[in-house]
CSV table of C-alpha atoms and ligand atoms in Angstrom, one decimal:
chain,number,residue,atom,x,y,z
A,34,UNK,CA,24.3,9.0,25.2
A,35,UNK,CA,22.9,11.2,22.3
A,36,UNK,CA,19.6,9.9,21.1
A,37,UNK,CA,18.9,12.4,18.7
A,38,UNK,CA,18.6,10.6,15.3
A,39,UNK,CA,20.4,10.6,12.6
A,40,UNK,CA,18.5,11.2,9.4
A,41,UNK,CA,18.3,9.0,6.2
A,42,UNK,CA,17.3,10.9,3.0
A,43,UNK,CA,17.3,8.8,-0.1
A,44,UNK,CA,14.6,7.3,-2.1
A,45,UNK,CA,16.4,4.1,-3.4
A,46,UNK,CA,15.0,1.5,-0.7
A,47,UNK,CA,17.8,-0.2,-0.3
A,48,UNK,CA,20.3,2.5,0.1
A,49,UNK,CA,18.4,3.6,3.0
A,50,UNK,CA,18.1,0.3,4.3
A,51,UNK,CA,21.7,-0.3,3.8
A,52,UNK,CA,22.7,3.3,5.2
A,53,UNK,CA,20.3,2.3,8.4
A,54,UNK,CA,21.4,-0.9,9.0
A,55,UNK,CA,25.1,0.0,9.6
A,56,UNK,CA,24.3,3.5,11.3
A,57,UNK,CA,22.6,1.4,13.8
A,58,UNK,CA,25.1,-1.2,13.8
A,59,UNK,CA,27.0,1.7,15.2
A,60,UNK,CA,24.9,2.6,17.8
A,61,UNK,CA,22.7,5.9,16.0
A,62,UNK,CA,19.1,5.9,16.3
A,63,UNK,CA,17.6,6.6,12.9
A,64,UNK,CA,14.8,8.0,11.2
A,65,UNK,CA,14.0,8.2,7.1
A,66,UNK,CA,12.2,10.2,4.6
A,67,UNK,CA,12.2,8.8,1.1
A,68,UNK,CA,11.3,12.8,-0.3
A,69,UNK,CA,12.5,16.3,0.2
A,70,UNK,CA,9.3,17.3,1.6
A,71,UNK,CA,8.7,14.8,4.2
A,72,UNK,CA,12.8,15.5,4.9
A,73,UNK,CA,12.1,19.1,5.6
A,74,UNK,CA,9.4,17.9,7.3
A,75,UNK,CA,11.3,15.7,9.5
A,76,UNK,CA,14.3,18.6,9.9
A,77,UNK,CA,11.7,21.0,11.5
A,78,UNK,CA,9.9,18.4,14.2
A,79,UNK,CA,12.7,16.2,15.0
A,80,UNK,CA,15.7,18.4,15.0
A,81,UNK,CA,18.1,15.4,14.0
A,82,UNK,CA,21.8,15.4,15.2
A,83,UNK,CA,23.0,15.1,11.5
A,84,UNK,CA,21.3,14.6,7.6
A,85,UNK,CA,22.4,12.3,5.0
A,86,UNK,CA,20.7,13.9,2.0
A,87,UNK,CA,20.5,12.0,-1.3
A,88,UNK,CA,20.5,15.1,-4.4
A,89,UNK,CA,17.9,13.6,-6.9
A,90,UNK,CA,15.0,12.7,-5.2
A,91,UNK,CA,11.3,13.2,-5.7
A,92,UNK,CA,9.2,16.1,-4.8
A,93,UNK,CA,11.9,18.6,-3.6
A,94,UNK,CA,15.4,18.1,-4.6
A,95,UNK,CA,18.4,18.0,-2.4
A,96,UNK,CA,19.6,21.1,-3.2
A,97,UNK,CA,16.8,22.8,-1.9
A,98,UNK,CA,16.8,20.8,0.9
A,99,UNK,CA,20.3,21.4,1.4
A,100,UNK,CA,19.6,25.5,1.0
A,101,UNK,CA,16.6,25.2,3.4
A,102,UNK,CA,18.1,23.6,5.9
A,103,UNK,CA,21.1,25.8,6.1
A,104,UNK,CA,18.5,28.9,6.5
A,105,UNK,CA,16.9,27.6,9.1
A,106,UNK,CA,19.3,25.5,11.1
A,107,UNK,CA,22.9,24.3,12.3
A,108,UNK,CA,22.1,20.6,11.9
A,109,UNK,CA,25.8,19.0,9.9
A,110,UNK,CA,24.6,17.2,6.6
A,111,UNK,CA,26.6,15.3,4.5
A,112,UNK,CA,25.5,15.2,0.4
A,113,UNK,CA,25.2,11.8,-1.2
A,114,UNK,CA,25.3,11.8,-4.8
A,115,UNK,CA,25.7,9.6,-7.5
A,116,UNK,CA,27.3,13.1,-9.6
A,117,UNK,CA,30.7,12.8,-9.4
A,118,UNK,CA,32.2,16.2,-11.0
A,119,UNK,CA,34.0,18.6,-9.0
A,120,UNK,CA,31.5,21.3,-9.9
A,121,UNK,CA,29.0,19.5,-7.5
A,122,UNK,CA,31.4,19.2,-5.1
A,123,UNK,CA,32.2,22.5,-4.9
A,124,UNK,CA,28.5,23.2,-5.3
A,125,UNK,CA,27.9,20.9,-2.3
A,126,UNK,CA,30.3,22.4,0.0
A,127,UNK,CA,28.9,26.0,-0.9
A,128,UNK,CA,25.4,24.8,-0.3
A,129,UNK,CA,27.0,24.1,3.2
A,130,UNK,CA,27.6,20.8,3.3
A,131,UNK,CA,30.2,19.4,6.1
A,132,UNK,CA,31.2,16.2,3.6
A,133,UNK,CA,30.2,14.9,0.8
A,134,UNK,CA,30.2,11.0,-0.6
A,135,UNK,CA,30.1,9.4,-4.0
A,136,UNK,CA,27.9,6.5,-4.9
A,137,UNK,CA,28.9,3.9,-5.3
A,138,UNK,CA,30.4,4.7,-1.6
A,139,UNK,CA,31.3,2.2,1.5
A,140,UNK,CA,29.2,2.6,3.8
A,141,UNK,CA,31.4,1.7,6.5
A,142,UNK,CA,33.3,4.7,5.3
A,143,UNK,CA,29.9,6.6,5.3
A,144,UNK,CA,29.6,5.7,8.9
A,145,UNK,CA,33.6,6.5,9.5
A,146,UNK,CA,32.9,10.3,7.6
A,147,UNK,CA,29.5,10.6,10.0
A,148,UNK,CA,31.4,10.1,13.1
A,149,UNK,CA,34.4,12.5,11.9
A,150,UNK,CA,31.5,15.3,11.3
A,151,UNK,CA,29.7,14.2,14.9
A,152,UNK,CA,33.3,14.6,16.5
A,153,UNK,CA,34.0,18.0,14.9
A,154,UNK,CA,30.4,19.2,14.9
A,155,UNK,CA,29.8,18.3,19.0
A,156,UNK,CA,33.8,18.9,20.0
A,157,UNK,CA,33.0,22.8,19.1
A,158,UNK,CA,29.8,23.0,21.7
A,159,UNK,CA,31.6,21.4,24.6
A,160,UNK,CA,34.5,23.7,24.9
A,161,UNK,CA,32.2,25.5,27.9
A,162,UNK,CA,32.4,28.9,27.2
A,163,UNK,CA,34.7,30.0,25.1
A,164,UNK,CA,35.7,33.8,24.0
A,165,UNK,CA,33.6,36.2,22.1
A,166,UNK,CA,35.8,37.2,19.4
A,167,UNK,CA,36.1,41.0,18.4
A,168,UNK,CA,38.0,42.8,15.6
A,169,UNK,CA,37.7,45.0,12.6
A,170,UNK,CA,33.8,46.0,14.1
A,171,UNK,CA,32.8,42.6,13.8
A,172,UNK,CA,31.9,40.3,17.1
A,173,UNK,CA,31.6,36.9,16.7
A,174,UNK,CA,29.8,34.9,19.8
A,175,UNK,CA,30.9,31.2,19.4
A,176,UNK,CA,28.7,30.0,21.7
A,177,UNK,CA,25.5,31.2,20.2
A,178,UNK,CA,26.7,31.2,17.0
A,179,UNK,CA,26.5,34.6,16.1
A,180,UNK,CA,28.2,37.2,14.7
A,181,UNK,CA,26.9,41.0,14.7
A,182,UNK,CA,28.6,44.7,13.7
A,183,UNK,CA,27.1,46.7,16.4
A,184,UNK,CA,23.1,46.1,16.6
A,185,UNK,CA,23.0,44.1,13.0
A,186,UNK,CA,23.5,40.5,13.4
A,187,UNK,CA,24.8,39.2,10.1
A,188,UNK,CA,23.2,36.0,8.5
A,189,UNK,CA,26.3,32.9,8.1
A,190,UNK,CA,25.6,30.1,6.9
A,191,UNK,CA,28.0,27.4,9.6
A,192,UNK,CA,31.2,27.2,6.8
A,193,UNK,CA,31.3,30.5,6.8
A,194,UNK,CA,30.8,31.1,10.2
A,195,UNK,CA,33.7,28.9,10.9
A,196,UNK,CA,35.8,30.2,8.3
A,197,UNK,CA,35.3,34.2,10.0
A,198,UNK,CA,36.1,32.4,13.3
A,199,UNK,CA,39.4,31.0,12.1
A,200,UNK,CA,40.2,33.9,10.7
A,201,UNK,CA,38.8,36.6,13.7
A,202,UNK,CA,41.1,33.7,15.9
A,203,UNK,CA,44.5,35.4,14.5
A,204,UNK,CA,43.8,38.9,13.5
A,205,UNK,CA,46.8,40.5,11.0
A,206,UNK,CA,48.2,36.7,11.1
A,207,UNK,CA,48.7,34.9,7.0
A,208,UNK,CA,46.2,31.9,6.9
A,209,UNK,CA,46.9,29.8,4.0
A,210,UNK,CA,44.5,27.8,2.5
A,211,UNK,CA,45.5,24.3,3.1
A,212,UNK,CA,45.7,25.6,6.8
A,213,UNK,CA,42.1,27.0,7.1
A,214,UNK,CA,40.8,23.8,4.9
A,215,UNK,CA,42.5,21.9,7.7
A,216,UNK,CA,40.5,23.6,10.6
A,217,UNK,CA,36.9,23.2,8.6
A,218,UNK,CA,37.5,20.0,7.5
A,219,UNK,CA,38.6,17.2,9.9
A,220,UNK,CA,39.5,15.0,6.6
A,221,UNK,CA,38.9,16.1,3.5
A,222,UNK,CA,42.0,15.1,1.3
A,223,UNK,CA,40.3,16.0,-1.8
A,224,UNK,CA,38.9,19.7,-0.9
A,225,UNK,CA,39.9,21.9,-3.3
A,226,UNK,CA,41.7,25.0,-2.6
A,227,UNK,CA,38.9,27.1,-4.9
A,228,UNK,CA,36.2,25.8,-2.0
A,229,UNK,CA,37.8,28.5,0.3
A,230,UNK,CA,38.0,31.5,-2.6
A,231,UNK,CA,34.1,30.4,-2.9
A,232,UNK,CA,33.5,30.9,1.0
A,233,UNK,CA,35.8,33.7,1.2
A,234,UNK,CA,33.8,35.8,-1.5
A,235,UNK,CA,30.6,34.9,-0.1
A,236,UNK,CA,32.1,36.3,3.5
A,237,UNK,CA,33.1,39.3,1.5
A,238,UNK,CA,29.6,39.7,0.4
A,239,UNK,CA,28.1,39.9,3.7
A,240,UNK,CA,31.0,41.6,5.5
A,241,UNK,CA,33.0,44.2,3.6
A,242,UNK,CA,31.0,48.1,2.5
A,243,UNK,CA,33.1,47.4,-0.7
A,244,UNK,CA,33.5,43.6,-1.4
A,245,UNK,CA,35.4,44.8,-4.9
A,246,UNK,CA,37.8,46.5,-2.3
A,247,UNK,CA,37.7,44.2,0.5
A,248,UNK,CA,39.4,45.7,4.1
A,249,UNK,CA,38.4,43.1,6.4
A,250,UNK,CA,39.6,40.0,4.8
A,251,UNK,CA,42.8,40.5,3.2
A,252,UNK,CA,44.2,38.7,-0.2
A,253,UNK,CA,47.6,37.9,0.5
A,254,UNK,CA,49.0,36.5,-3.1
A,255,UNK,CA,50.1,33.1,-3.3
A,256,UNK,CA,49.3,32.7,0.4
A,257,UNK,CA,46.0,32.9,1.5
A,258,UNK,CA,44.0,35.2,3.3
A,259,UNK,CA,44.4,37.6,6.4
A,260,UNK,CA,42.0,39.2,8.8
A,261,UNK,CA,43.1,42.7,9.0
A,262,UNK,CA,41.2,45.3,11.7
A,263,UNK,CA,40.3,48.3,10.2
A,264,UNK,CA,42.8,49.9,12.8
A,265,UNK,CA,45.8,48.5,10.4
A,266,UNK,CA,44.2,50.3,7.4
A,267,UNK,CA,46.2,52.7,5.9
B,10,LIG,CA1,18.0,9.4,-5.4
């Protein structure tokens, strides 16, 4: 069994107690910080298997948490916030997020959404060994979690590492939206199509010589998006 902890960033006492008390309930060890710095902190020494992260909290912000620990690591986190306009959502999912949750929230349903994120985060490192993806230049190394055009690796953050994945999966092949929100969300009913224009232009940023002109990841209008080699380029 995975002992790693899970943990609990949120400054309201009880929240965190609340948030603990059915995580364990569940069978997750659990460790807290009640600030962004002692959750940084906490990121760096205990590597946990997953972060809840509160937004408004003292000393650093979750934001800034949320950007940090995207820099440095792979660890899922899910945002709790008590903002509940879809800015922030989209915001959160850009920052990196794998879920997000409204206060007031459930928190059987908090524990329901950790599990989903768990399942989806650990199902993708058991595979064994699966391929190294290459097209248009790019390779993309599942297993270590890189991607690289010939000696540059190229900085992801995991969304859009997953999103070039889906997309390097089925080169020339029409993704739509709902279908590539379906393979980086488990169970996100309420993801917004825009989430994946967000992504995609970041992707652009990091990928294409001309992200105004993009080659490698194709608009295809009123559809979605395609990963065209630069082999099919005319
Ligand atoms: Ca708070």
């Amino acid at each position: 069994m995975n002992r790693q902890p899970i943990l609990i960033v949120e400054d309201e006492p009880n929240i965190a107690r609340l948030i603990e008390a059915y995580l364990k309930h569940a069978g997750f060890a659990t460790i807290r910080a009640a600030d962004g710095r002692r959750a940084l902190d906490l990121i760096r020494d205990e590597s946990p298997r997953l972060v809840i992260l509160d937004l408004l909290l003292p000393e650093i912000d979750g934001w800034s948490v949320a950007h940090a620990l995207r820099r440095e690591s792979d660890i899922p986190f899910l945002i709790l916030s008590a903002q509940k306009d879809e800015i922030d959502r989209v915001a959160g999912f850009t920052a990196g997020a794998d879920d997000y949750v409204v206060k007031p929230f459930s928190p059987r349903e908090l524990v329901e959404r950790v599990r989903a994120i768990i399942r989806r985060y650990e199902a993708g490192s058991r595979e064994g060994h699966p391929a190294v993806l290459r097209a248009g230049g790019l390779e993309l190394d599942p297993e270590r979690h890189r991607v690289s055009r010939g000696e540059d690796e190229i900085e992801l953050t995991l969304i859009e590492f997953r999103l070039l994945q889906a997309l390097m999966s089925a080169p020339g092949r029409v993704q739509t939206r709902e279908a590539l929100i379906a393979r980086l969300y488990d169970d996100a009913p309420d993801v917004i199509d825009r989430v994946i224009d967000v992504h995609i232009g970041k992707l652009r940023r990091k990928l294409e010589h001309d992200p105004s002109l993009p080659r490698l990841i194709r608009t295809v209008r009123g559809v979605g998006y395609r990963f065209a080699p630069k082999d099919d380029e005319r």
